[in-house]
PDB file of C-alpha atoms in Angstrom:
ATOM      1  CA  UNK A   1      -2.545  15.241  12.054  1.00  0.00           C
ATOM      2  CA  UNK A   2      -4.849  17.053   9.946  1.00  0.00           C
ATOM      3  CA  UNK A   3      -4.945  19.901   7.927  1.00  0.00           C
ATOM      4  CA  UNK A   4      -5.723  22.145   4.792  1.00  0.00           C
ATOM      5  CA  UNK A   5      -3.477  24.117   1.943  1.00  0.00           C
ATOM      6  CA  UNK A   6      -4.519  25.629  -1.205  1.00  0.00           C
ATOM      7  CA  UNK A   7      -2.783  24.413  -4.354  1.00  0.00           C
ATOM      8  CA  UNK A   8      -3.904  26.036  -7.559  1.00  0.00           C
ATOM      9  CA  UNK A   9      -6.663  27.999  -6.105  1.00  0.00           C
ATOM     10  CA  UNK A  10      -8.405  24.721  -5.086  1.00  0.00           C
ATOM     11  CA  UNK A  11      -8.358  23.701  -1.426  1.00  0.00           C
ATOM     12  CA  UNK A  12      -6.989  20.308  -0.377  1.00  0.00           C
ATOM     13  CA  UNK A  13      -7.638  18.382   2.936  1.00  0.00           C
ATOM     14  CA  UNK A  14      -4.733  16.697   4.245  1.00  0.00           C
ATOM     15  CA  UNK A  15      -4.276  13.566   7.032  1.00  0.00           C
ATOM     16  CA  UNK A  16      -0.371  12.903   7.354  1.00  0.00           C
ATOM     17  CA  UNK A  17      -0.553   9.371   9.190  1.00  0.00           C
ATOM     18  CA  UNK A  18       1.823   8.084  11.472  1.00  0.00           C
ATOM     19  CA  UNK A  19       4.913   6.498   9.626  1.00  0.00           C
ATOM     20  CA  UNK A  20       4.574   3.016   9.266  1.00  0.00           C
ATOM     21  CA  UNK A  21       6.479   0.058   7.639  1.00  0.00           C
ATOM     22  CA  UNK A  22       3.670  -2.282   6.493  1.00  0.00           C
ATOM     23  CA  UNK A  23      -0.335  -2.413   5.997  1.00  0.00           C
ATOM     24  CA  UNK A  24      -0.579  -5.287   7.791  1.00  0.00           C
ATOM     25  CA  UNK A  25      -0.560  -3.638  11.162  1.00  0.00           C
ATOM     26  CA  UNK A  26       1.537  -4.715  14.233  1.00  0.00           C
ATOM     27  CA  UNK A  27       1.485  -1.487  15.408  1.00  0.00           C
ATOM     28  CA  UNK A  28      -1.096   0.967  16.489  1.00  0.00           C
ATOM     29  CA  UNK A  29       0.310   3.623  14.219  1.00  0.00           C
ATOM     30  CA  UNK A  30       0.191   0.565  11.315  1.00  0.00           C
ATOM     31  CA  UNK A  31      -3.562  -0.136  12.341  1.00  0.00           C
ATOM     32  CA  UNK A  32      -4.433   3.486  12.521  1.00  0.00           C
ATOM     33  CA  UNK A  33      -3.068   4.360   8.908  1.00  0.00           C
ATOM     34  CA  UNK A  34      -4.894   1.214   7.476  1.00  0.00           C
ATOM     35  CA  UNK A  35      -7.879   1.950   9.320  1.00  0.00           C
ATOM     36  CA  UNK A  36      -8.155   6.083   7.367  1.00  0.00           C
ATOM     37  CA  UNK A  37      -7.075   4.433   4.074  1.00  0.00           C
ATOM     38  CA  UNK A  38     -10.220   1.658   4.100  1.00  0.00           C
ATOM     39  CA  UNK A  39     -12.359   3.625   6.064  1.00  0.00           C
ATOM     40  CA  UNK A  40     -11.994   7.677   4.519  1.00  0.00           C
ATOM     41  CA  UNK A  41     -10.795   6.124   0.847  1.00  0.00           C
ATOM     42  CA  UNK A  42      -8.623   9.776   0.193  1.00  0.00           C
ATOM     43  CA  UNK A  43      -8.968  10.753  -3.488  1.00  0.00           C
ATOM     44  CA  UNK A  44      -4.440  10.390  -3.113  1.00  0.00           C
ATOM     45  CA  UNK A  45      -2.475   8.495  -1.565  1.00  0.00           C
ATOM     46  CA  UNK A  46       1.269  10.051  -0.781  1.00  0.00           C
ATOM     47  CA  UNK A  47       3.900   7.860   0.125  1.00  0.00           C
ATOM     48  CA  UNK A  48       7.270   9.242   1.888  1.00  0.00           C
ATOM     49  CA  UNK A  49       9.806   6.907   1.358  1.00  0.00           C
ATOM     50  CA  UNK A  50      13.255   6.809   3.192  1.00  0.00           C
ATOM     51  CA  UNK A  51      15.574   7.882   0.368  1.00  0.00           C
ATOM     52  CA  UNK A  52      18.468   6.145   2.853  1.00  0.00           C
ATOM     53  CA  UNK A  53      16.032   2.527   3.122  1.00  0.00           C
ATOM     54  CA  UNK A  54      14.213   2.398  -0.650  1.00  0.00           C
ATOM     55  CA  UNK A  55      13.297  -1.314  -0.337  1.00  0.00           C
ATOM     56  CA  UNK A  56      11.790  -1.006   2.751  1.00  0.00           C
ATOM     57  CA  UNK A  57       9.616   1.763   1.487  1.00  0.00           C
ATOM     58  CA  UNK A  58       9.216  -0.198  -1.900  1.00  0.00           C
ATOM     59  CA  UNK A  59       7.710  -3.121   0.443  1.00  0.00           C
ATOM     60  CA  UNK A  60       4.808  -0.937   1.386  1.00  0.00           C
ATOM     61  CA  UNK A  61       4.369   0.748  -1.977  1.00  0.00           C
ATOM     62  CA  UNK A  62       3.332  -2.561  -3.083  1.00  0.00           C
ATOM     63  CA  UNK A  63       0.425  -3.048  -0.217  1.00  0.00           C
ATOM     64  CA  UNK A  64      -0.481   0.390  -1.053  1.00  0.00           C
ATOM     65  CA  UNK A  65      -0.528  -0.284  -5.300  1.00  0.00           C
ATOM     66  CA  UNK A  66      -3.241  -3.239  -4.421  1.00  0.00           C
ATOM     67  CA  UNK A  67      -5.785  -0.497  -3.227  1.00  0.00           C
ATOM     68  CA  UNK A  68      -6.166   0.461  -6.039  1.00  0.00           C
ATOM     69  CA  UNK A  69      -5.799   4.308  -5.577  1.00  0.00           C
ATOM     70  CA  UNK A  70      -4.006   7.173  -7.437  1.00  0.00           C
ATOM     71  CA  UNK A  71      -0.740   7.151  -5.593  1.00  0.00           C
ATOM     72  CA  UNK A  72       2.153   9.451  -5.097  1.00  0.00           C
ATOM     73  CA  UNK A  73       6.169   8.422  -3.958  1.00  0.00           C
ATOM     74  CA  UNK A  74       7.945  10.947  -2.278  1.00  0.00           C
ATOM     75  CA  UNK A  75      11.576  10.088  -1.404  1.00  0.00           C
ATOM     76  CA  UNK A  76      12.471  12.167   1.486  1.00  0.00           C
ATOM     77  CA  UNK A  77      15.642  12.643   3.584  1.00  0.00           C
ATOM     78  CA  UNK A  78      17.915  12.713   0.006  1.00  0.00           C
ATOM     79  CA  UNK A  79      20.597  15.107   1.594  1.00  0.00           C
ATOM     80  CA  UNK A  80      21.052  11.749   3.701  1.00  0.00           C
ATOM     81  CA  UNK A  81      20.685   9.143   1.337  1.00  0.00           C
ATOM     82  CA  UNK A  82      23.194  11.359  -1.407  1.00  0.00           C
ATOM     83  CA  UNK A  83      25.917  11.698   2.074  1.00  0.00           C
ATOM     84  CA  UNK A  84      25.773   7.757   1.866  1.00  0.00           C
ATOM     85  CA  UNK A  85      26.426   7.486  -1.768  1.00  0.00           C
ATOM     86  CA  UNK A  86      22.815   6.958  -2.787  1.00  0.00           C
ATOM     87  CA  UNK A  87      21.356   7.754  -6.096  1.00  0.00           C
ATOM     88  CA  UNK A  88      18.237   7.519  -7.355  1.00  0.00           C
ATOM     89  CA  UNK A  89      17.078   7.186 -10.564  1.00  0.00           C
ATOM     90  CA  UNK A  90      13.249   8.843 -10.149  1.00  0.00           C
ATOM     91  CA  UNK A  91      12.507   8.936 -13.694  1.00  0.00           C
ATOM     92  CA  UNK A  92      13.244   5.092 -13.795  1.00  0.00           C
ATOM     93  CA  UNK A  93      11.300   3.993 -10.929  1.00  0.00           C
ATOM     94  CA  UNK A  94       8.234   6.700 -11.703  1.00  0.00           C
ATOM     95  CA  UNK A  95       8.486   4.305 -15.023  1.00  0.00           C
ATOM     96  CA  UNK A  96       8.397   0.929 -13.308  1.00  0.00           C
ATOM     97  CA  UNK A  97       5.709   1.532 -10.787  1.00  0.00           C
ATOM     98  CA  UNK A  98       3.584   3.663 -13.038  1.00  0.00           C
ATOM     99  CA  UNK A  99       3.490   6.806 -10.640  1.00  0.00           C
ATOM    100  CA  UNK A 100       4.892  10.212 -10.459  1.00  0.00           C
ATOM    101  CA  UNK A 101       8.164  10.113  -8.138  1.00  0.00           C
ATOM    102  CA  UNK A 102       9.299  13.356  -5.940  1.00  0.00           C
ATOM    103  CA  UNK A 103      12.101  13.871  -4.183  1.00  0.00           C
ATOM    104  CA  UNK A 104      12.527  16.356  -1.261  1.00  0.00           C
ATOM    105  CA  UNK A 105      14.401  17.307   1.673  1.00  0.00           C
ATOM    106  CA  UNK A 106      11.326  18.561   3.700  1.00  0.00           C
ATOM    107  CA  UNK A 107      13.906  19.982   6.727  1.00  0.00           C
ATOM    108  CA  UNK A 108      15.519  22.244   3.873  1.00  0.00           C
ATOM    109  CA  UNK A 109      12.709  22.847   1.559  1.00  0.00           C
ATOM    110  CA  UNK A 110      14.118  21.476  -1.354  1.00  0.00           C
ATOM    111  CA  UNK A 111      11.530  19.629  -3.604  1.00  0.00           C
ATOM    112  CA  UNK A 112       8.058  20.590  -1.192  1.00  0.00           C
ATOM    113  CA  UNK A 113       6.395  22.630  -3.891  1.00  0.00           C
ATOM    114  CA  UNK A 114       6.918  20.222  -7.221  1.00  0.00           C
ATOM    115  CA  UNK A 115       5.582  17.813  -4.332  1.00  0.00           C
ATOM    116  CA  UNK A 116       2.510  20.090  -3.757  1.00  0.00           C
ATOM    117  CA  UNK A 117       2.072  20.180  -7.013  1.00  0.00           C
ATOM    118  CA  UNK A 118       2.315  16.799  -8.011  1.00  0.00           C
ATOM    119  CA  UNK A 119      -0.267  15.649  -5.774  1.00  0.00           C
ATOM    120  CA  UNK A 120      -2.772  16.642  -8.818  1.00  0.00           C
ATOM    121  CA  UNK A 121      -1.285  14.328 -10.706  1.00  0.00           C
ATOM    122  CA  UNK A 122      -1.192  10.518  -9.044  1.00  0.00           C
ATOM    123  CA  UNK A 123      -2.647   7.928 -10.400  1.00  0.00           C
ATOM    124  CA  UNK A 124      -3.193   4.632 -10.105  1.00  0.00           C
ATOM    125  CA  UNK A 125      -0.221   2.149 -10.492  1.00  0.00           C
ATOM    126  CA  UNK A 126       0.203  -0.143 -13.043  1.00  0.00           C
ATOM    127  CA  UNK A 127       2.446  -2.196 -11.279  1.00  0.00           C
ATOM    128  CA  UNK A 128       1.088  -5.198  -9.794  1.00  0.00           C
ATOM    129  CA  UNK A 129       2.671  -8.282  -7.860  1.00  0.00           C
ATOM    130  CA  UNK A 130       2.012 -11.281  -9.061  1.00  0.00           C
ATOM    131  CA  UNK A 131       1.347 -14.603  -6.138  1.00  0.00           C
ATOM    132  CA  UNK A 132       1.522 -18.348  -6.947  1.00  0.00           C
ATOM    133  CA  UNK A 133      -0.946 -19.192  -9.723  1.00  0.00           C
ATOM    134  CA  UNK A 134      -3.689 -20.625  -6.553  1.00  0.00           C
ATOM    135  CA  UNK A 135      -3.074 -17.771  -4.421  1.00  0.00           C
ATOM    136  CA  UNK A 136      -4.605 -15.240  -7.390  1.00  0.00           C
ATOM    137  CA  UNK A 137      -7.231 -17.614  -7.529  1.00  0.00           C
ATOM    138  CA  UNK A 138      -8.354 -17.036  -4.069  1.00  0.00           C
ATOM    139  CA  UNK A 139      -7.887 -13.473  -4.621  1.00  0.00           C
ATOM    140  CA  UNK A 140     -10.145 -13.342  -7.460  1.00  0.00           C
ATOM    141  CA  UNK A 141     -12.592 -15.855  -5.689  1.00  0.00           C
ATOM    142  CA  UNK A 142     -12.966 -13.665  -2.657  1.00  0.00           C
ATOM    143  CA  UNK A 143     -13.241 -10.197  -5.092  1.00  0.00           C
ATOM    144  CA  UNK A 144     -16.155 -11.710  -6.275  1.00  0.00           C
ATOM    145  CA  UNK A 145     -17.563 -12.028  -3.044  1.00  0.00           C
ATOM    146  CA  UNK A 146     -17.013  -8.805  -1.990  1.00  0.00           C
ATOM    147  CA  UNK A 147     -18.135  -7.298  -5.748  1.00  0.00           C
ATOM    148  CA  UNK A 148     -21.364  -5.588  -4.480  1.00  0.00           C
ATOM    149  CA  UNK A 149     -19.110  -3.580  -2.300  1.00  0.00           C
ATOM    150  CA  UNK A 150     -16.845  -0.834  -2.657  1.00  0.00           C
ATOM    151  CA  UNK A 151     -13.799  -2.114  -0.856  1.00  0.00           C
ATOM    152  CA  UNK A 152     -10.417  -2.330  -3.024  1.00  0.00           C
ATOM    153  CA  UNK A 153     -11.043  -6.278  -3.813  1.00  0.00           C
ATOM    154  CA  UNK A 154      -6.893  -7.230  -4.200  1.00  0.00           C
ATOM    155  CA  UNK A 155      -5.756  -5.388  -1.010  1.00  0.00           C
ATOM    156  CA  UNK A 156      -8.609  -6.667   1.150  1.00  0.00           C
ATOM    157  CA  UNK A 157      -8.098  -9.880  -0.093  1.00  0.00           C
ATOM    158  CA  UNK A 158      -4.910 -10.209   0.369  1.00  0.00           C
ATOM    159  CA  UNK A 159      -5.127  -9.317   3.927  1.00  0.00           C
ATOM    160  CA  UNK A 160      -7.966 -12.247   4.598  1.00  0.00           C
ATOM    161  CA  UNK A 161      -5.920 -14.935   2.961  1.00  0.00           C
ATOM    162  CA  UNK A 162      -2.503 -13.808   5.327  1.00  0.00           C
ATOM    163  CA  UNK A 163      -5.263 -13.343   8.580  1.00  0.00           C
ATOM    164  CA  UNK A 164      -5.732  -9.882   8.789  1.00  0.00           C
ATOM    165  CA  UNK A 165      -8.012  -9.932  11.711  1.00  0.00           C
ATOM    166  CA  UNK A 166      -8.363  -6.359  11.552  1.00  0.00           C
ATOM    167  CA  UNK A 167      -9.738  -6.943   8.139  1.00  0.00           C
ATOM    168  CA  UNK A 168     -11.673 -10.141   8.934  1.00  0.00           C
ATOM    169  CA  UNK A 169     -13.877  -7.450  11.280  1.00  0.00           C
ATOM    170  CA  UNK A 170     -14.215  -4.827   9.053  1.00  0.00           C
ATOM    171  CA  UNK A 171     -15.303  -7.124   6.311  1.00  0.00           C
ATOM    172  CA  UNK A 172     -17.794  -8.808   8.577  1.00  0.00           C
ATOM    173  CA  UNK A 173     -19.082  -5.282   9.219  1.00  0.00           C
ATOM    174  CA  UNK A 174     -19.659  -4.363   6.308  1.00  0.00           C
ATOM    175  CA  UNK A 175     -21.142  -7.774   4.926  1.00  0.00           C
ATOM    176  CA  UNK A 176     -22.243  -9.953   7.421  1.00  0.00           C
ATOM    177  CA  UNK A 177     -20.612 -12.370   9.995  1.00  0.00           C
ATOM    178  CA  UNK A 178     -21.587 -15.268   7.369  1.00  0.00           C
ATOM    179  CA  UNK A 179     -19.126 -13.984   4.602  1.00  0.00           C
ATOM    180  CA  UNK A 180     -15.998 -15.228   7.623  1.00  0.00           C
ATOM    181  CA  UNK A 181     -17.252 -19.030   7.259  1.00  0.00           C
ATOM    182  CA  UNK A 182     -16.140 -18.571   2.774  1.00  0.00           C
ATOM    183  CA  UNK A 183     -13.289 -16.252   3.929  1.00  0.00           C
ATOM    184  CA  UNK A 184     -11.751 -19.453   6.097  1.00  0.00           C
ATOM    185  CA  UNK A 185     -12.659 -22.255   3.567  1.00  0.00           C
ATOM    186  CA  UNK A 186     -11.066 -20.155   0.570  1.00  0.00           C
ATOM    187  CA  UNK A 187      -8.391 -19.679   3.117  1.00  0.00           C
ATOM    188  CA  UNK A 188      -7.598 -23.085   4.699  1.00  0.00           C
ATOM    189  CA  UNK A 189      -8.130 -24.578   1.025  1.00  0.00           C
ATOM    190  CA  UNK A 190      -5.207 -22.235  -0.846  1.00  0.00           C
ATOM    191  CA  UNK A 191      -3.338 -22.634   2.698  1.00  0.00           C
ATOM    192  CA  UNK A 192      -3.392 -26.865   1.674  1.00  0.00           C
ATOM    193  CA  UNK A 193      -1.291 -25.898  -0.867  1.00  0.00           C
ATOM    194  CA  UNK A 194       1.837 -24.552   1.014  1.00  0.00           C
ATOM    195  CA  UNK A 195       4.507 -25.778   3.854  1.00  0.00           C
ATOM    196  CA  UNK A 196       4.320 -22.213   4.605  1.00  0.00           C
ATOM    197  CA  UNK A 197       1.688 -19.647   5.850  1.00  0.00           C
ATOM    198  CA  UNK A 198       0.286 -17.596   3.407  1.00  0.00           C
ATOM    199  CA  UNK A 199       1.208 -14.429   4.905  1.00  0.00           C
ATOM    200  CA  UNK A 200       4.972 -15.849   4.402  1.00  0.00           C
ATOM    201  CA  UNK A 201       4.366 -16.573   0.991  1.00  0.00           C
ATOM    202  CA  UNK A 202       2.342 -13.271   0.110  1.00  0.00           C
ATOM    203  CA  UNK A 203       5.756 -11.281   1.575  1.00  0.00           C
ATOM    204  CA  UNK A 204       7.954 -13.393  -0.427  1.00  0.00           C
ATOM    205  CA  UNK A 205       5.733 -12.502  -3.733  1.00  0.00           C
ATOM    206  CA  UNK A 206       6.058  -9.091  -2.676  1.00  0.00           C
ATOM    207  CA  UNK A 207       9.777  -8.917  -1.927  1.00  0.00           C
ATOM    208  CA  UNK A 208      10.877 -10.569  -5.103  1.00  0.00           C
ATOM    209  CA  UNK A 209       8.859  -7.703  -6.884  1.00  0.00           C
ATOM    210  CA  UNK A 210      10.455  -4.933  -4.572  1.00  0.00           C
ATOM    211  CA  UNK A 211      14.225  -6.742  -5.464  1.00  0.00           C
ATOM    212  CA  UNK A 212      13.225  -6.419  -9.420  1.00  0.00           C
ATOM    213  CA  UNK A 213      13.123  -2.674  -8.907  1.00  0.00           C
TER     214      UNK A 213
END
């Protein structure tokens, strides 16, 4: 859905995607939310997060922190996740991952305004994952292929070396069906490296960050 709301006498345009779990879609709802984010590049991005299922949400905050956008968490649900005995230090984690951290209960109102208002002030996160030493190599050898474009280098890379196919198209689109043929040699050469698949690896990376937190 789409919409509009004034915030400080300056109107905003919102698009609240369907809820997914992951940027690597499997769903339609997955590939239509990675499809806006790559293809409309939204000055914010606001995640809702599951106050009753943080690492889960945690997961995809850390697909989302590789585009490189000013980004929002907003932990929804928390008359839920404080009936289960949850607590959530938001200070703590707005600390770790470098962004400011809401909380609301959207059903009751509680929290929806400070969220409104906090949309003006996202940024980008500073937290990163960091991969096995040859899979940041890859990622830095396919930024520099895609460096005379404007995609967000880390996230699309990422999503070539794990077989995005989505993203193998929408590359190819945007630079040329020639660019595939370095995308599967930089692939299948960091891939000789690993019993694994690199998408198995790359969620490992990722959930060993997410556990940190």
């Amino acid at each position: 859905g789409r919409g509009t709301f004034l915030e400080a006498g300056a109107q905003g345009h919102l698009i609240d995607t369907p809820g997914i779990d992951s940027m690597m879609p499997e769903s339609e709802d997955e590939k239509i939310s990675r499809d806006i984010v790559l293809n409309e590049r939204p000055d914010t991005l606001a995640l809702i997060a599951d106050g009753k299922n943080l690492r889960k949400s945690l997961l995809l905050t850390l697909q989302l922190v590789e585009y490189d956008m000013p980004l929002l968490i907003n932990i929804n649900m928390m008359d839920e996740a404080r009936q289960r005995g949850v607590r959530i230090n938001t200070e703590k984690l707005s600390l770790l991952v470098g962004v400011p951290v809401t909380v609301t209960t959207a059903t009751e109102g509680e929290g929806v305004e400070t969220f409104r208002r906090a949309l003006h002030s996202a940024t980008p996160p500073r937290l990163h994952v960091s991969y096995p030493p040859k899979i940041e190599s890859a990622i830095s050898l396919l930024a520099r292929r895609l460096k005379d474009t404007d995609l967000p280098a880390r996230a699309v890379g990422t999503a070539l070396l794990a077989g995005d196919e989505g993203v193998k198209r929408y590359v190819a689109a945007r630079c040329g069906e020639n660019i595939l043929e370095q995308v599967e040699a930089v692939a299948n050469h960091t891939q000789s490296a690993f019993s694994r698949p690199l998408s198995d690896v790359i969620l490992e990376s990722r959930l060993r960050t997410v556990d940190g937190i």
